[in-house]
PDB file of C-alpha atoms in Angstrom:
ATOM      1  CA  UNK A   7       0.000   0.000   0.000  1.00 57.00           C
ATOM      2  CA  UNK A   8       1.439   3.366  -0.972  1.00 74.00           C
ATOM      3  CA  UNK A   9       1.775   6.292   1.366  1.00 86.00           C
ATOM      4  CA  UNK A  10      -0.954   8.974   1.330  1.00 86.00           C
ATOM      5  CA  UNK A  11       0.268  12.480   0.571  1.00 92.00           C
ATOM      6  CA  UNK A  12      -0.931  15.971  -0.266  1.00 95.00           C
ATOM      7  CA  UNK A  13      -3.776  15.992  -2.819  1.00 95.00           C
ATOM      8  CA  UNK A  14      -4.508  12.259  -2.528  1.00 96.00           C
ATOM      9  CA  UNK A  15      -7.990  10.911  -2.091  1.00 97.00           C
ATOM     10  CA  UNK A  16      -8.259   8.636   0.919  1.00 97.00           C
ATOM     11  CA  UNK A  17     -10.897   6.465   2.543  1.00 97.00           C
ATOM     12  CA  UNK A  18     -11.371   6.918   6.282  1.00 97.00           C
ATOM     13  CA  UNK A  19     -11.027   3.587   8.089  1.00 97.00           C
ATOM     14  CA  UNK A  20     -11.850   4.703  11.636  1.00 95.00           C
ATOM     15  CA  UNK A  21     -14.015   7.111  13.616  1.00 94.00           C
ATOM     16  CA  UNK A  22     -17.365   8.680  12.857  1.00 94.00           C
ATOM     17  CA  UNK A  23     -16.266   9.350   9.293  1.00 95.00           C
ATOM     18  CA  UNK A  24     -15.451   5.692   8.580  1.00 96.00           C
ATOM     19  CA  UNK A  25     -16.202   4.868   4.953  1.00 96.00           C
ATOM     20  CA  UNK A  26     -16.064   8.476   3.742  1.00 96.00           C
ATOM     21  CA  UNK A  27     -13.814   9.618   0.931  1.00 97.00           C
ATOM     22  CA  UNK A  28     -11.737  12.679   1.751  1.00 98.00           C
ATOM     23  CA  UNK A  29      -9.049  14.811   0.169  1.00 98.00           C
ATOM     24  CA  UNK A  30      -5.671  15.360   1.833  1.00 97.00           C
ATOM     25  CA  UNK A  31      -5.309  19.159   1.884  1.00 97.00           C
ATOM     26  CA  UNK A  32      -2.218  19.402   4.120  1.00 95.00           C
ATOM     27  CA  UNK A  33       0.241  17.412   6.179  1.00 94.00           C
ATOM     28  CA  UNK A  34       1.210  18.213   9.780  1.00 94.00           C
ATOM     29  CA  UNK A  35       3.995  15.941  10.930  1.00 90.00           C
ATOM     30  CA  UNK A  36       2.477  12.481  11.404  1.00 89.00           C
ATOM     31  CA  UNK A  37      -1.024  13.770  10.685  1.00 96.00           C
ATOM     32  CA  UNK A  38      -2.946  14.326   7.473  1.00 97.00           C
ATOM     33  CA  UNK A  39      -5.519  17.121   7.272  1.00 97.00           C
ATOM     34  CA  UNK A  40      -8.600  15.796   5.500  1.00 98.00           C
ATOM     35  CA  UNK A  41     -11.805  17.306   4.169  1.00 97.00           C
ATOM     36  CA  UNK A  42     -14.693  16.311   1.937  1.00 97.00           C
ATOM     37  CA  UNK A  43     -16.107  19.827   1.522  1.00 96.00           C
ATOM     38  CA  UNK A  44     -19.483  18.870   2.962  1.00 95.00           C
ATOM     39  CA  UNK A  45     -19.585  17.101   6.345  1.00 93.00           C
ATOM     40  CA  UNK A  46     -15.971  18.084   6.971  1.00 95.00           C
ATOM     41  CA  UNK A  47     -15.506  21.605   5.618  1.00 97.00           C
ATOM     42  CA  UNK A  48     -12.294  23.072   4.216  1.00 96.00           C
ATOM     43  CA  UNK A  49     -12.058  25.597   7.044  1.00 96.00           C
ATOM     44  CA  UNK A  50     -12.109  22.824   9.651  1.00 96.00           C
ATOM     45  CA  UNK A  51     -10.144  19.831   8.296  1.00 97.00           C
ATOM     46  CA  UNK A  52      -9.958  16.558  10.202  1.00 96.00           C
ATOM     47  CA  UNK A  53      -6.558  15.577  11.644  1.00 97.00           C
ATOM     48  CA  UNK A  54      -5.972  11.874  11.161  1.00 97.00           C
ATOM     49  CA  UNK A  55      -2.965   9.620  11.306  1.00 96.00           C
ATOM     50  CA  UNK A  56      -2.039   8.019   8.017  1.00 94.00           C
ATOM     51  CA  UNK A  57      -2.572   4.526   9.430  1.00 95.00           C
ATOM     52  CA  UNK A  58      -6.276   5.388   9.864  1.00 96.00           C
ATOM     53  CA  UNK A  59      -6.866   5.979   6.161  1.00 96.00           C
ATOM     54  CA  UNK A  60      -6.468   4.011   2.961  1.00 96.00           C
ATOM     55  CA  UNK A  61      -5.045   5.778  -0.086  1.00 95.00           C
ATOM     56  CA  UNK A  62      -7.490   5.473  -2.975  1.00 96.00           C
ATOM     57  CA  UNK A  63      -5.707   7.500  -5.647  1.00 94.00           C
ATOM     58  CA  UNK A  64      -4.671  10.922  -6.840  1.00 93.00           C
ATOM     59  CA  UNK A  65      -7.095  13.771  -7.441  1.00 94.00           C
ATOM     60  CA  UNK A  66      -7.333  15.679 -10.713  1.00 94.00           C
ATOM     61  CA  UNK A  67      -4.319  17.632 -11.943  1.00 95.00           C
ATOM     62  CA  UNK A  68      -5.811  21.117 -11.464  1.00 94.00           C
ATOM     63  CA  UNK A  69      -6.635  20.459  -7.807  1.00 95.00           C
ATOM     64  CA  UNK A  70      -3.246  18.864  -7.175  1.00 94.00           C
ATOM     65  CA  UNK A  71      -1.374  21.843  -8.657  1.00 95.00           C
ATOM     66  CA  UNK A  72      -3.390  24.360  -6.639  1.00 95.00           C
ATOM     67  CA  UNK A  73      -2.642  22.513  -3.369  1.00 94.00           C
ATOM     68  CA  UNK A  74       1.042  22.052  -4.173  1.00 92.00           C
ATOM     69  CA  UNK A  75       1.389  25.770  -4.922  1.00 94.00           C
ATOM     70  CA  UNK A  76       0.009  26.550  -1.477  1.00 91.00           C
ATOM     71  CA  UNK A  77      -3.450  27.594  -2.593  1.00 88.00           C
ATOM     72  CA  UNK A  78      -6.537  26.972  -0.487  1.00 91.00           C
ATOM     73  CA  UNK A  79      -9.460  25.104  -1.964  1.00 95.00           C
ATOM     74  CA  UNK A  80     -13.087  26.052  -1.489  1.00 96.00           C
ATOM     75  CA  UNK A  81     -15.618  23.477  -0.289  1.00 97.00           C
ATOM     76  CA  UNK A  82     -17.106  23.448  -3.786  1.00 96.00           C
ATOM     77  CA  UNK A  83     -13.712  22.692  -5.370  1.00 96.00           C
ATOM     78  CA  UNK A  84     -13.165  19.837  -2.913  1.00 97.00           C
ATOM     79  CA  UNK A  85     -16.565  18.312  -3.678  1.00 96.00           C
ATOM     80  CA  UNK A  86     -15.873  18.620  -7.416  1.00 95.00           C
ATOM     81  CA  UNK A  87     -12.469  16.919  -7.060  1.00 95.00           C
ATOM     82  CA  UNK A  88     -14.038  14.000  -5.167  1.00 96.00           C
ATOM     83  CA  UNK A  89     -16.914  13.774  -7.675  1.00 94.00           C
ATOM     84  CA  UNK A  90     -14.483  13.744 -10.610  1.00 93.00           C
ATOM     85  CA  UNK A  91     -12.551  10.928  -9.007  1.00 92.00           C
ATOM     86  CA  UNK A  92     -15.654   8.829  -8.351  1.00 89.00           C
ATOM     87  CA  UNK A  93     -17.264   9.680 -11.696  1.00 87.00           C
ATOM     88  CA  UNK A  94     -20.267  11.213  -9.927  1.00 79.00           C
ATOM     89  CA  UNK A  95     -20.092  14.737 -11.391  1.00 68.00           C
ATOM     90  CA  UNK A  96     -23.903  14.945 -11.609  1.00 67.00           C
ATOM     91  CA  UNK A  97     -24.311  14.929  -7.808  1.00 62.00           C
ATOM     92  CA  UNK A  98     -21.959  17.730  -6.798  1.00 56.00           C
TER      93      UNK A  98
END
């Protein structure tokens, strides 16, 4: 299993958000900061250890570049990135 990193889409394996897909928007030491733009908003990301998530894949290129350049994503952009990854663009 590969290591989760900035801009990856991960599946939460533990806690109240178990089973939810989230986007890694930052890293803080041993913790990943995760958000899905809806239940967990961009302004209040969830801190989770990497061992409590499963890396699912990389997000779209535009989102990845914005995060790597230090930009902040809106909740709408996060939802769109997750929808693009799942192929569920109609339900954004």
